[in-house]
Amino acid sequence: MFRQLALLVLASSFVTVSPAAPAQAVDAEGHRWWQHAVFYELYPRSFADSNNDGIGDLNGITSKLDYLKQLGVDAIWITPCFPSPQVDFGYDVSDYQNIDPMYGTLKDFDHMQSEANQRGIKIILDFVINHTSDKHPWFMDSRSSRKATHRDWYVWRDGKGGQPPNNWESTFGHSAWELDPKTKQYYYHYFYIQQPDLNWHNPKVQSAMFGVTRWWYKRGVAGFRLDAVDTLFEDPDLRDNPVLPGKNKYGDPNMEDKYDKKLPEVHDVLRELRKVADESGAVLIGEAYTNDFDELKQYYGEHNNELQMPMDFMFMKVNKVSAPEFRKQIEGVNSSGGWPVYVLGNHDNVRSYVRYGDGQHDDAIAKLLAGLYLTLRGTPIMYYGEEIGMTNNDPKRKEEVKDPIGITGWPEEKGRDGERTPMQWNESLNAGFTTAKPWLPVPDSYKTHNVATELQEPDSVLQFYKHLLALRHQNQALLDGEYIALNNDDPNVLSYLRKYKGQAVLVVLNMSGQAQKASFDLGAQGFPAASAKTLLTTASSEAPTDLSQLSLEPFGVYIAEISSAAKQ
Ligand code: GLC
């Protein structure tokens, strides 16, 4: 059915962000550009390979901007593309103000950005602030002598009786302390050994890092995704973390991250980064693994002066397709008072297609989840390939693993290679990503799940995303409307209104594998005797429009415009 409605949706004009518009501009609701934008995370190693060396690059991204534009993407977040030894595939930065030659040059970056701007697409870079690479000149100097200029740019401590300074563990396995033989002290690394933590107590570190963001803003980037903000500070007294029962997947004792994570000083840094961002009207997205909504609230800042867009992984961590569970998350995020951010997947987590798929209705579930997070009040961040139903391709043997945590933790932890495989462009060799051997193998599903094939199929996941994104861009209620939960006790069907002034869109999502019925009386919401005009549905037969008796197919999506004679 969404075949027929497609024309209607596509014919409507896109509301796009004009590149010339000042970034601080607001709409009638006081919303800034990023509140209307659809973000798209892309992993540059895996998006498009223009020089056929098996690894993606910036010119590859440039060549796909038209695709992204037509899909309905307004901003792309590119994971780190700076010079790096690539131990953590770019999250170990050795120069913050350049491009890794494997991805291109600063000139290629400028070209990509200007091409993106011409299409109204903004560029967001990834700022790795907790640590540098051990090959960064700051660390090379720091480790050269106890008296080195950059010594206190990192966290150096004496050991205790031939042992590390305390019991802290790296989140990537084993002790978080590494003895440096030259100066006979330990340095601290929350992540890999090759990722020494910066000492954020040092004002010189702070000013150097703030300067980096300014430098990129001047070059035109519209914001940053801030990596691992939770881990910026550690307890200066180095108190041992409480040990918990059992062992983790690396064979280390389980531990509560009490003294090495989420220290209050993090918020001082976020406020400073925000001040710098505000000079350029930039947006800050934060990787913040919050445990609850109070924690989430803190990331927005007491005066909305920290992260504009803290990423809420609680939504992504809902572990099954469940109306009550998603309902609870949406309510929680809304209660935090900040602008919601919705994410279903990223480069560190198993793809949503696998996490939520049941092996039988996988494409339907992929559409259902799109129908959810692309119609909520808030900003969605897509992950490349999600729009075509890309699956994980996990390594089968330890020898194949590229991500070091998959080697340390094998077989319990297979690493993150599976969710980082090349984008599937067409059904030719290597899914059209490269003519060389790709750095990671594409899964067999590329034969059916690829851009070219899905563009030909009216009922594909990609077509559904396109229609939905087009609708989202042109429908005022979906852009600005408040979220009103409906039928709160329904265990299977998640429904809500997006209401803006006298307009409303009804979203009905069958989160079960069985056909369901739903019925709505929207009088209390200002729509007595409401009638529905279908905007988009996955229904294979005639679109349902009777609001007192709506039939939904398993995992079906129904989105309709609501009106009534007595509209308010
Ligand atoms: C973040 C990144 C992850 C990286 C880690 C260390 O969690 O998303 O990919 O390994 O930080 O930089």
Coordinates of C-alpha atoms and ligand atoms in Angstrom, one line a residue:
M1 CA 0.0 0.0 0.0
F2 CA 2.7 2.5 0.7
R3 CA 3.4 2.2 -3.0
Q4 CA 0.4 4.4 -3.8
L5 CA 1.0 6.8 -1.0
A6 CA 4.6 7.3 -2.0
L7 CA 3.7 9.6 -4.8
L8 CA 1.6 11.7 -2.5
V9 CA 4.5 12.0 0.0
L10 CA 7.2 12.5 -2.5
A11 CA 5.3 15.2 -4.3
S12 CA 5.3 17.2 -1.2
S13 CA 8.1 19.7 -0.7
F14 CA 10.9 18.8 1.6
V15 CA 11.6 21.1 4.4
T16 CA 15.3 21.2 4.3
V17 CA 17.9 23.2 6.1
S18 CA 19.2 25.8 3.8
P19 CA 23.0 25.9 3.9
A20 CA 22.9 29.7 3.9
A21 CA 20.6 29.7 7.0
P22 CA 22.3 30.9 10.1
A23 CA 22.9 27.9 12.3
Q24 CA 21.3 29.6 15.3
A25 CA 18.1 30.3 13.4
V26 CA 14.9 29.0 15.0
D27 CA 11.5 28.2 13.7
A28 CA 8.1 29.4 15.0
E29 CA 8.4 26.8 17.8
G30 CA 11.9 28.0 18.8
H31 CA 13.4 24.9 17.3
R32 CA 16.9 24.9 15.9
W33 CA 18.0 23.1 12.7
W34 CA 19.2 20.0 14.5
Q35 CA 15.7 19.5 16.1
H36 CA 14.2 19.0 12.6
A37 CA 17.2 17.2 11.1
V38 CA 17.6 13.5 10.5
F39 CA 21.2 12.4 11.4
Y40 CA 23.0 9.5 9.8
E41 CA 26.1 7.9 11.3
L42 CA 28.5 6.6 8.8
Y43 CA 31.7 4.6 9.4
P44 CA 34.1 6.0 6.8
R45 CA 36.1 2.7 6.5
S46 CA 32.9 1.0 5.3
F47 CA 30.7 3.4 3.4
A48 CA 32.2 3.8 -0.1
D49 CA 35.6 3.1 -1.5
S50 CA 36.5 5.5 -4.3
N51 CA 40.0 4.4 -4.9
N52 CA 39.4 0.6 -4.6
D53 CA 41.9 -0.2 -1.9
G54 CA 39.3 -2.1 0.2
I55 CA 38.8 0.8 2.7
G56 CA 36.2 3.5 2.3
D57 CA 37.2 7.2 2.0
L58 CA 36.0 10.8 1.9
N59 CA 35.7 10.9 -1.8
G60 CA 33.6 7.8 -1.5
I61 CA 31.3 9.6 0.9
T62 CA 31.1 12.6 -1.5
S63 CA 30.1 10.3 -4.3
K64 CA 27.1 9.1 -2.2
L65 CA 25.8 12.5 -1.1
D66 CA 23.0 12.4 -3.7
Y67 CA 21.9 9.0 -2.3
L68 CA 21.8 10.5 1.2
K69 CA 19.9 13.5 0.1
Q70 CA 17.3 11.5 -1.7
L71 CA 17.0 9.3 1.4
G72 CA 16.2 12.3 3.5
V73 CA 19.3 12.8 5.5
D74 CA 20.1 16.3 6.8
A75 CA 23.4 15.7 8.7
I76 CA 26.0 13.1 8.6
W77 CA 28.2 12.1 11.6
I78 CA 31.4 10.7 10.3
T79 CA 33.2 8.5 12.9
P80 CA 36.9 9.5 13.3
C81 CA 38.7 10.1 10.0
F82 CA 41.8 11.8 11.5
P83 CA 45.3 10.4 11.3
S84 CA 45.5 7.3 13.4
P85 CA 47.4 4.1 13.8
Q86 CA 43.9 2.5 13.6
V87 CA 44.3 0.3 16.6
D88 CA 40.7 1.2 17.5
F89 CA 39.9 2.1 13.8
G90 CA 40.2 5.8 14.2
Y91 CA 39.3 6.2 17.9
D92 CA 43.0 6.4 18.6
V93 CA 43.8 9.9 17.1
S94 CA 47.4 10.9 16.4
D95 CA 46.6 14.3 14.9
Y96 CA 43.2 16.1 15.6
Q97 CA 43.6 18.6 12.8
N98 CA 44.1 16.5 9.7
I99 CA 42.7 13.7 7.7
D100 CA 44.2 10.2 7.7
P101 CA 45.7 9.6 4.2
M102 CA 43.8 6.4 3.9
Y103 CA 40.6 8.5 3.8
G104 CA 42.0 11.4 1.8
T105 CA 43.2 14.9 2.5
L106 CA 41.9 18.1 4.0
K107 CA 41.2 19.2 0.5
D108 CA 39.0 16.2 0.0
F109 CA 37.3 17.0 3.3
D110 CA 36.7 20.6 2.1
H111 CA 35.3 19.3 -1.2
M112 CA 33.0 16.8 0.6
Q113 CA 31.8 19.5 2.9
S114 CA 31.1 22.0 0.2
E115 CA 29.2 19.3 -1.9
A116 CA 27.3 18.4 1.2
N117 CA 26.4 22.0 1.9
Q118 CA 25.1 22.4 -1.6
R119 CA 22.7 19.7 -0.8
G120 CA 21.7 21.1 2.6
I121 CA 23.6 18.3 4.4
K122 CA 25.6 19.2 7.4
I123 CA 28.8 17.5 8.6
I124 CA 29.3 16.4 12.2
L125 CA 32.7 15.1 13.2
D126 CA 33.6 12.7 16.0
F127 CA 35.7 14.2 18.7
V128 CA 37.7 11.7 20.8
I129 CA 38.3 13.7 23.9
N130 CA 39.0 11.1 26.6
H131 CA 42.3 9.9 25.1
T132 CA 44.7 10.2 22.2
S133 CA 46.7 7.6 20.4
D134 CA 50.0 6.6 22.0
K135 CA 51.5 7.9 18.8
H136 CA 50.2 11.4 19.2
P137 CA 53.1 13.8 19.6
W138 CA 51.7 14.9 23.0
F139 CA 52.0 11.4 24.3
M140 CA 55.3 10.7 22.6
D141 CA 56.7 13.7 24.5
S142 CA 54.8 12.9 27.7
R143 CA 56.4 9.4 27.9
S144 CA 59.9 10.6 27.0
S145 CA 60.7 11.9 30.5
R146 CA 59.2 12.7 33.9
K147 CA 60.1 16.3 33.2
A148 CA 58.7 16.4 29.6
T149 CA 56.5 19.5 28.7
H150 CA 53.5 17.2 28.1
R151 CA 54.1 14.9 31.1
D152 CA 51.0 16.0 33.0
W153 CA 48.9 16.0 29.9
Y154 CA 48.3 12.4 30.7
V155 CA 47.6 10.4 33.9
W156 CA 50.9 9.1 35.3
R157 CA 51.2 7.4 38.7
D158 CA 53.7 5.3 40.6
G159 CA 52.9 1.6 41.0
K160 CA 52.3 -0.1 44.4
G161 CA 54.8 -2.7 45.3
G162 CA 55.5 -3.7 41.7
Q163 CA 51.7 -3.6 41.0
P164 CA 49.6 -1.1 39.2
P165 CA 48.5 1.9 41.3
N166 CA 45.0 0.4 41.9
N167 CA 42.5 -2.2 40.7
W168 CA 40.9 -0.2 37.9
E169 CA 40.2 -2.2 34.7
S170 CA 40.2 -1.1 31.1
T171 CA 36.7 -1.5 29.6
F172 CA 38.6 -3.4 26.8
G173 CA 40.0 -5.9 29.2
H174 CA 42.6 -6.2 32.0
S175 CA 44.4 -3.5 34.0
A176 CA 43.8 0.1 33.0
W177 CA 47.4 0.9 33.9
E178 CA 50.4 0.3 31.7
L179 CA 53.9 0.4 33.0
D180 CA 56.2 2.5 30.8
P181 CA 59.7 1.1 31.2
K182 CA 61.5 4.3 30.3
T183 CA 60.2 6.5 33.1
K184 CA 59.1 3.6 35.4
Q185 CA 55.6 5.0 36.0
Y186 CA 52.2 3.7 35.0
Y187 CA 49.9 5.6 32.6
Y188 CA 46.2 5.2 32.7
H189 CA 44.0 4.0 29.7
Y190 CA 40.3 3.4 30.1
F191 CA 40.3 1.9 26.6
Y192 CA 43.2 0.1 24.8
I193 CA 46.8 0.4 25.9
Q194 CA 47.4 2.4 22.8
Q195 CA 44.8 5.0 24.0
P196 CA 46.3 6.8 27.0
D197 CA 43.8 9.0 28.8
L198 CA 44.3 12.7 28.7
N199 CA 44.5 14.5 32.0
W200 CA 41.5 16.8 31.9
H201 CA 42.4 18.4 35.2
N202 CA 45.2 20.1 33.2
P203 CA 44.0 23.5 31.9
K204 CA 46.5 23.2 29.0
V205 CA 44.7 20.0 27.9
Q206 CA 41.4 21.7 28.1
S207 CA 42.5 24.7 26.1
A208 CA 44.2 22.6 23.4
M209 CA 41.1 20.5 23.0
F210 CA 38.7 23.4 22.9
G211 CA 41.0 24.9 20.3
V212 CA 40.6 21.8 18.1
T213 CA 36.8 22.2 18.1
R214 CA 37.1 25.9 17.2
W215 CA 39.5 25.0 14.3
W216 CA 36.9 22.6 12.8
Y217 CA 34.0 25.0 13.3
K218 CA 35.9 27.6 11.4
R219 CA 36.3 25.0 8.6
G220 CA 32.6 24.7 8.5
V221 CA 31.6 21.6 10.6
A222 CA 28.2 21.9 12.2
G223 CA 29.0 20.1 15.4
F224 CA 30.6 17.1 17.1
R225 CA 29.7 13.8 18.4
L226 CA 31.7 13.6 21.7
D227 CA 33.2 10.2 22.3
A228 CA 33.1 8.5 25.7
V229 CA 32.4 11.7 27.7
D230 CA 31.7 9.6 30.8
T231 CA 35.3 8.7 31.2
L232 CA 37.0 12.1 31.2
F233 CA 37.8 12.2 34.9
E234 CA 39.1 9.7 37.5
D235 CA 39.2 9.9 41.3
P236 CA 42.4 11.8 42.1
D237 CA 42.8 9.6 45.2
L238 CA 42.7 6.5 43.0
R239 CA 40.4 4.6 45.3
D240 CA 39.9 1.0 44.3
N241 CA 36.6 0.3 42.5
P242 CA 34.3 -2.1 44.4
V243 CA 34.7 -5.7 43.2
L244 CA 31.5 -7.5 42.3
P245 CA 30.9 -11.3 42.1
G246 CA 31.9 -13.2 39.0
K247 CA 34.2 -12.5 36.0
N248 CA 33.6 -10.5 32.8
K249 CA 34.0 -11.6 29.3
Y250 CA 37.8 -10.9 29.4
G251 CA 38.2 -13.1 32.5
D252 CA 38.7 -10.1 34.8
P253 CA 36.8 -9.7 38.1
N254 CA 33.5 -7.8 37.7
M255 CA 33.7 -4.3 39.0
E256 CA 31.6 -1.3 39.7
D257 CA 33.0 1.7 37.7
K258 CA 32.6 3.9 40.8
Y259 CA 35.8 5.9 40.8
D260 CA 36.8 6.0 37.2
K261 CA 33.5 7.1 35.4
K262 CA 30.9 9.8 35.5
L263 CA 32.6 12.1 37.9
P264 CA 30.9 15.4 38.3
E265 CA 33.7 17.4 36.7
V266 CA 32.6 15.9 33.3
H267 CA 29.8 18.5 33.4
D268 CA 32.3 21.4 33.8
V269 CA 34.0 20.3 30.6
L270 CA 30.7 19.9 28.7
R271 CA 29.7 23.4 29.7
E272 CA 32.9 24.8 28.3
L273 CA 32.7 22.8 25.1
R274 CA 29.2 24.1 24.8
K275 CA 30.3 27.7 25.1
V276 CA 32.7 27.2 22.3
A277 CA 30.1 25.4 20.2
D278 CA 27.6 28.3 20.8
E279 CA 30.1 30.7 19.3
S280 CA 29.5 28.9 16.0
G281 CA 26.0 27.8 16.5
A282 CA 27.2 24.2 16.5
V283 CA 25.5 21.1 18.0
L284 CA 27.0 18.7 20.5
I285 CA 25.9 15.1 20.5
G286 CA 27.2 13.0 23.3
E287 CA 27.9 9.4 23.7
A288 CA 26.5 9.1 27.2
Y289 CA 25.6 5.6 28.4
T290 CA 23.0 6.7 31.0
N291 CA 21.5 4.3 33.5
D292 CA 18.4 6.3 34.1
F293 CA 16.5 9.4 33.2
D294 CA 17.9 11.5 36.0
E295 CA 21.3 10.9 34.6
L296 CA 20.1 11.7 31.1
K297 CA 18.7 15.0 32.4
Q298 CA 22.1 16.0 33.8
Y299 CA 23.7 15.7 30.3
Y300 CA 21.4 18.5 29.0
G301 CA 22.8 20.7 31.8
E302 CA 20.9 22.5 34.5
H303 CA 20.3 25.5 32.2
N304 CA 20.3 23.5 29.0
N305 CA 23.9 24.5 28.7
E306 CA 25.7 21.2 28.1
L307 CA 24.8 18.6 25.4
Q308 CA 22.0 19.6 23.1
M309 CA 21.8 16.0 22.0
P310 CA 22.8 13.4 24.6
M311 CA 22.4 10.0 22.9
D312 CA 20.0 7.9 24.9
F313 CA 21.2 4.3 24.7
M314 CA 18.4 3.2 27.0
F315 CA 16.1 3.2 24.0
M316 CA 18.5 1.1 22.0
K317 CA 18.9 -1.3 25.0
V318 CA 15.2 -2.2 25.0
N319 CA 15.9 -5.8 24.4
K320 CA 12.8 -6.9 22.5
V321 CA 10.1 -5.5 20.3
S322 CA 7.7 -4.6 23.1
A323 CA 5.0 -1.9 23.3
P324 CA 5.2 -1.5 27.1
E325 CA 9.0 -1.3 27.0
F326 CA 9.3 1.3 24.3
R327 CA 6.4 3.2 25.8
K328 CA 8.2 3.4 29.1
Q329 CA 11.4 4.6 27.4
I330 CA 9.6 7.3 25.4
E331 CA 7.9 8.6 28.6
G332 CA 11.1 8.6 30.4
V333 CA 13.0 10.5 27.8
N334 CA 10.2 13.1 27.6
S335 CA 10.2 13.4 31.4
S336 CA 13.8 14.4 31.3
G337 CA 12.7 17.7 29.8
G338 CA 15.4 17.9 27.1
W339 CA 15.0 17.4 23.4
P340 CA 14.9 13.6 22.9
V341 CA 17.4 11.8 20.7
Y342 CA 16.6 8.4 19.4
V343 CA 19.1 5.8 18.3
L344 CA 18.6 2.2 17.3
G345 CA 22.1 1.1 16.4
N346 CA 25.7 2.2 16.0
H347 CA 29.2 1.0 15.3
D348 CA 29.6 -0.5 18.8
N349 CA 26.4 -2.6 19.0
V350 CA 24.9 -5.5 17.2
R351 CA 22.7 -4.1 14.4
S352 CA 19.1 -3.5 15.2
Y353 CA 18.0 -5.8 12.4
V354 CA 19.5 -8.7 14.3
R355 CA 18.7 -7.6 17.9
Y356 CA 15.0 -7.2 17.1
G357 CA 14.5 -9.6 14.2
D358 CA 12.7 -12.9 14.9
G359 CA 14.1 -14.6 11.8
Q360 CA 10.7 -14.7 10.2
H361 CA 9.5 -11.1 10.0
D362 CA 12.9 -9.3 10.0
D363 CA 12.0 -6.8 7.2
A364 CA 8.6 -6.1 8.8
I365 CA 10.3 -5.5 12.1
A366 CA 12.9 -3.2 10.5
K367 CA 10.0 -1.1 9.1
L368 CA 8.2 -1.2 12.4
L369 CA 11.1 0.2 14.2
A370 CA 11.6 2.9 11.6
G371 CA 7.9 3.7 12.0
L372 CA 8.6 4.2 15.7
Y373 CA 11.8 6.2 16.0
L374 CA 11.3 8.3 12.9
T375 CA 7.9 9.5 14.0
L376 CA 8.7 10.4 17.6
R377 CA 9.1 13.9 18.9
G378 CA 12.9 14.2 18.9
T379 CA 15.9 13.8 16.6
P380 CA 16.7 10.4 15.2
I381 CA 20.3 9.3 14.5
M382 CA 20.3 6.5 11.9
Y383 CA 23.2 4.1 11.4
Y384 CA 24.4 3.5 7.8
G385 CA 22.8 0.4 6.3
E386 CA 19.9 0.3 8.7
E387 CA 17.7 1.7 5.9
I388 CA 18.3 -1.4 3.8
G389 CA 18.0 -3.9 6.6
M390 CA 21.7 -4.7 6.9
T391 CA 22.5 -7.5 9.2
N392 CA 25.6 -8.3 11.3
N393 CA 28.4 -10.4 9.8
D394 CA 30.3 -11.6 12.8
P395 CA 33.6 -13.3 12.5
K396 CA 33.3 -17.1 12.5
R397 CA 36.9 -17.7 13.7
K398 CA 39.2 -15.9 16.0
E399 CA 41.8 -15.5 13.2
E400 CA 39.3 -13.4 11.2
V401 CA 38.7 -10.8 13.9
K402 CA 39.9 -7.3 13.3
D403 CA 38.6 -5.5 16.4
P404 CA 41.1 -6.2 19.2
I405 CA 38.4 -6.7 21.9
G406 CA 37.2 -9.6 19.8
I407 CA 40.6 -11.2 20.1
T408 CA 41.0 -10.6 23.8
G409 CA 37.4 -11.7 24.6
W410 CA 37.0 -14.6 22.0
P411 CA 34.7 -16.4 21.9
E412 CA 32.4 -14.7 24.3
E413 CA 33.2 -11.3 22.9
K414 CA 33.5 -11.4 19.1
G415 CA 34.3 -7.7 18.8
R416 CA 32.4 -5.1 16.7
D417 CA 33.4 -6.1 13.2
G418 CA 30.0 -7.6 12.6
E419 CA 28.2 -4.3 12.7
R420 CA 30.9 -2.4 10.7
T421 CA 30.8 -4.3 7.4
P422 CA 30.8 -2.5 4.0
M423 CA 27.7 -0.7 2.9
Q424 CA 25.7 -2.8 0.5
W425 CA 25.2 -0.7 -2.7
N426 CA 24.3 -3.3 -5.2
E427 CA 24.4 -7.0 -6.0
S428 CA 27.7 -7.0 -7.7
L429 CA 30.9 -8.4 -6.1
N430 CA 31.5 -7.0 -2.6
A431 CA 28.1 -5.4 -2.7
G432 CA 29.5 -2.7 -5.0
F433 CA 31.6 -1.2 -2.1
T434 CA 35.0 -1.9 -3.7
T435 CA 36.6 -3.9 -6.4
A436 CA 39.5 -4.9 -4.1
K437 CA 39.2 -7.2 -1.1
P438 CA 37.1 -5.2 1.4
W439 CA 38.6 -4.8 4.9
L440 CA 35.6 -6.7 6.3
P441 CA 33.6 -9.3 4.4
V442 CA 30.0 -8.4 3.4
P443 CA 27.3 -10.8 4.6
D444 CA 25.4 -13.0 2.1
S445 CA 22.3 -11.0 2.6
Y446 CA 23.7 -8.3 0.4
K447 CA 22.2 -10.1 -2.6
T448 CA 18.8 -9.1 -1.5
H449 CA 19.5 -6.3 0.8
N450 CA 21.3 -3.6 -1.1
V451 CA 20.4 -0.1 -2.3
A452 CA 20.0 -0.8 -6.0
T453 CA 17.8 -3.8 -5.6
E454 CA 15.7 -2.2 -2.9
L455 CA 15.1 0.9 -5.0
Q456 CA 13.4 -1.4 -7.6
E457 CA 11.2 -3.0 -5.0
P458 CA 8.2 -1.1 -3.9
D459 CA 7.9 -2.9 -0.5
S460 CA 11.5 -2.9 0.5
V461 CA 12.8 -1.6 3.8
L462 CA 14.6 1.2 1.9
Q463 CA 11.4 2.4 0.2
F464 CA 9.7 2.4 3.5
Y465 CA 12.5 4.6 5.0
K466 CA 12.4 6.9 2.1
H467 CA 8.6 7.4 2.3
L468 CA 8.7 7.9 6.0
L469 CA 11.6 10.3 5.9
A470 CA 9.9 12.4 3.2
L471 CA 6.7 12.4 5.3
R472 CA 8.6 13.4 8.4
H473 CA 10.2 16.4 6.6
Q474 CA 7.0 17.8 5.3
N475 CA 4.5 17.1 8.0
Q476 CA 4.3 19.9 10.6
A477 CA 2.8 17.7 13.3
L478 CA 5.6 15.1 12.9
L479 CA 8.2 17.9 13.1
D480 CA 6.8 20.0 15.9
G481 CA 3.9 18.3 17.4
E482 CA 3.7 17.2 21.0
Y483 CA 3.7 13.5 21.8
I484 CA 0.5 12.2 23.3
A485 CA 0.5 8.5 24.3
L486 CA -2.7 6.6 23.5
N487 CA -4.2 3.3 24.7
N488 CA -1.5 3.0 27.4
D489 CA -2.6 -0.4 28.5
D490 CA -2.4 -2.1 25.2
P491 CA 0.3 -4.8 25.6
N492 CA 0.8 -5.2 21.8
V493 CA 0.1 -2.0 20.0
L494 CA 2.0 1.1 20.6
S495 CA 0.0 4.2 19.6
Y496 CA 0.4 7.9 19.9
L497 CA -0.6 11.2 18.4
R498 CA 1.7 13.9 17.3
K499 CA -0.4 17.0 17.7
Y500 CA 0.5 20.4 16.5
K501 CA -2.1 23.2 16.9
G502 CA -5.2 21.9 15.0
Q503 CA -3.3 19.1 13.2
A504 CA -2.5 15.6 14.3
V505 CA -0.8 12.5 13.0
L506 CA -1.8 9.2 14.5
V507 CA 1.0 6.5 14.7
V508 CA -0.1 2.9 15.3
L509 CA 2.6 0.2 15.7
N510 CA 1.8 -3.5 16.1
M511 CA 4.7 -4.7 18.2
S512 CA 3.5 -8.3 18.1
G513 CA 3.8 -11.2 15.6
Q514 CA 0.0 -11.6 15.5
A515 CA -2.7 -9.6 13.8
Q516 CA -4.2 -7.1 16.2
K517 CA -7.1 -4.7 16.4
A518 CA -6.9 -1.2 17.9
S519 CA -9.6 1.4 18.5
F520 CA -9.3 5.1 19.1
D521 CA -11.6 7.7 20.5
L522 CA -9.7 11.0 20.1
G523 CA -12.4 13.3 21.5
A524 CA -10.3 14.0 24.6
Q525 CA -7.4 15.0 22.4
G526 CA -9.6 17.6 20.6
F527 CA -10.7 15.4 17.7
P528 CA -14.3 14.2 18.3
A529 CA -15.7 12.0 15.6
A530 CA -12.2 11.9 14.1
S531 CA -11.6 10.6 10.7
A532 CA -8.3 9.3 9.4
K533 CA -6.5 9.8 6.1
T534 CA -3.8 7.3 5.6
L535 CA -0.4 8.7 5.1
L536 CA 1.7 5.6 5.2
T537 CA 1.0 1.9 6.0
T538 CA 2.6 -1.5 5.6
A539 CA -0.8 -3.0 5.2
S540 CA -0.9 -5.2 2.1
S541 CA -4.6 -4.8 1.5
E542 CA -6.9 -1.8 1.6
A543 CA -5.6 0.7 4.1
P544 CA -7.6 0.7 7.3
T545 CA -9.3 4.0 8.1
D546 CA -12.0 3.0 10.7
L547 CA -10.6 4.3 13.9
S548 CA -13.0 2.3 16.0
Q549 CA -11.9 -0.9 14.5
L550 CA -8.4 -0.7 13.1
S551 CA -6.9 -4.0 11.9
L552 CA -3.2 -4.4 11.9
E553 CA -1.1 -7.1 10.4
P554 CA 1.8 -8.7 12.4
F555 CA 4.3 -5.9 13.1
G556 CA 2.2 -3.6 10.9
V557 CA 2.6 0.2 10.8
Y558 CA -0.3 2.6 10.3
I559 CA 0.3 6.3 10.1
A560 CA -2.6 8.7 9.4
E561 CA -3.6 12.3 9.4
I562 CA -6.4 13.0 11.8
S563 CA -9.1 15.5 11.3
S564 CA -12.6 16.2 12.7
A565 CA -15.3 18.7 12.0
A566 CA -14.9 20.0 15.5
K567 CA -11.1 20.4 15.3
Q568 CA -9.6 22.7 18.0
Ligands
GLC1 C1 33.5 5.0 22.0 C2 33.4 4.6 20.5 C3 34.1 3.2 20.4 C4 35.5 3.4 20.8 C5 35.6 3.9 22.2 C6 37.0 4.4 22.5 O1 32.8 4.2 22.8 O2 32.1 4.6 20.1 O3 34.0 2.7 19.1 O4 36.2 2.1 20.8 O5 34.8 5.1 22.4 O6 37.4 5.5 21.8

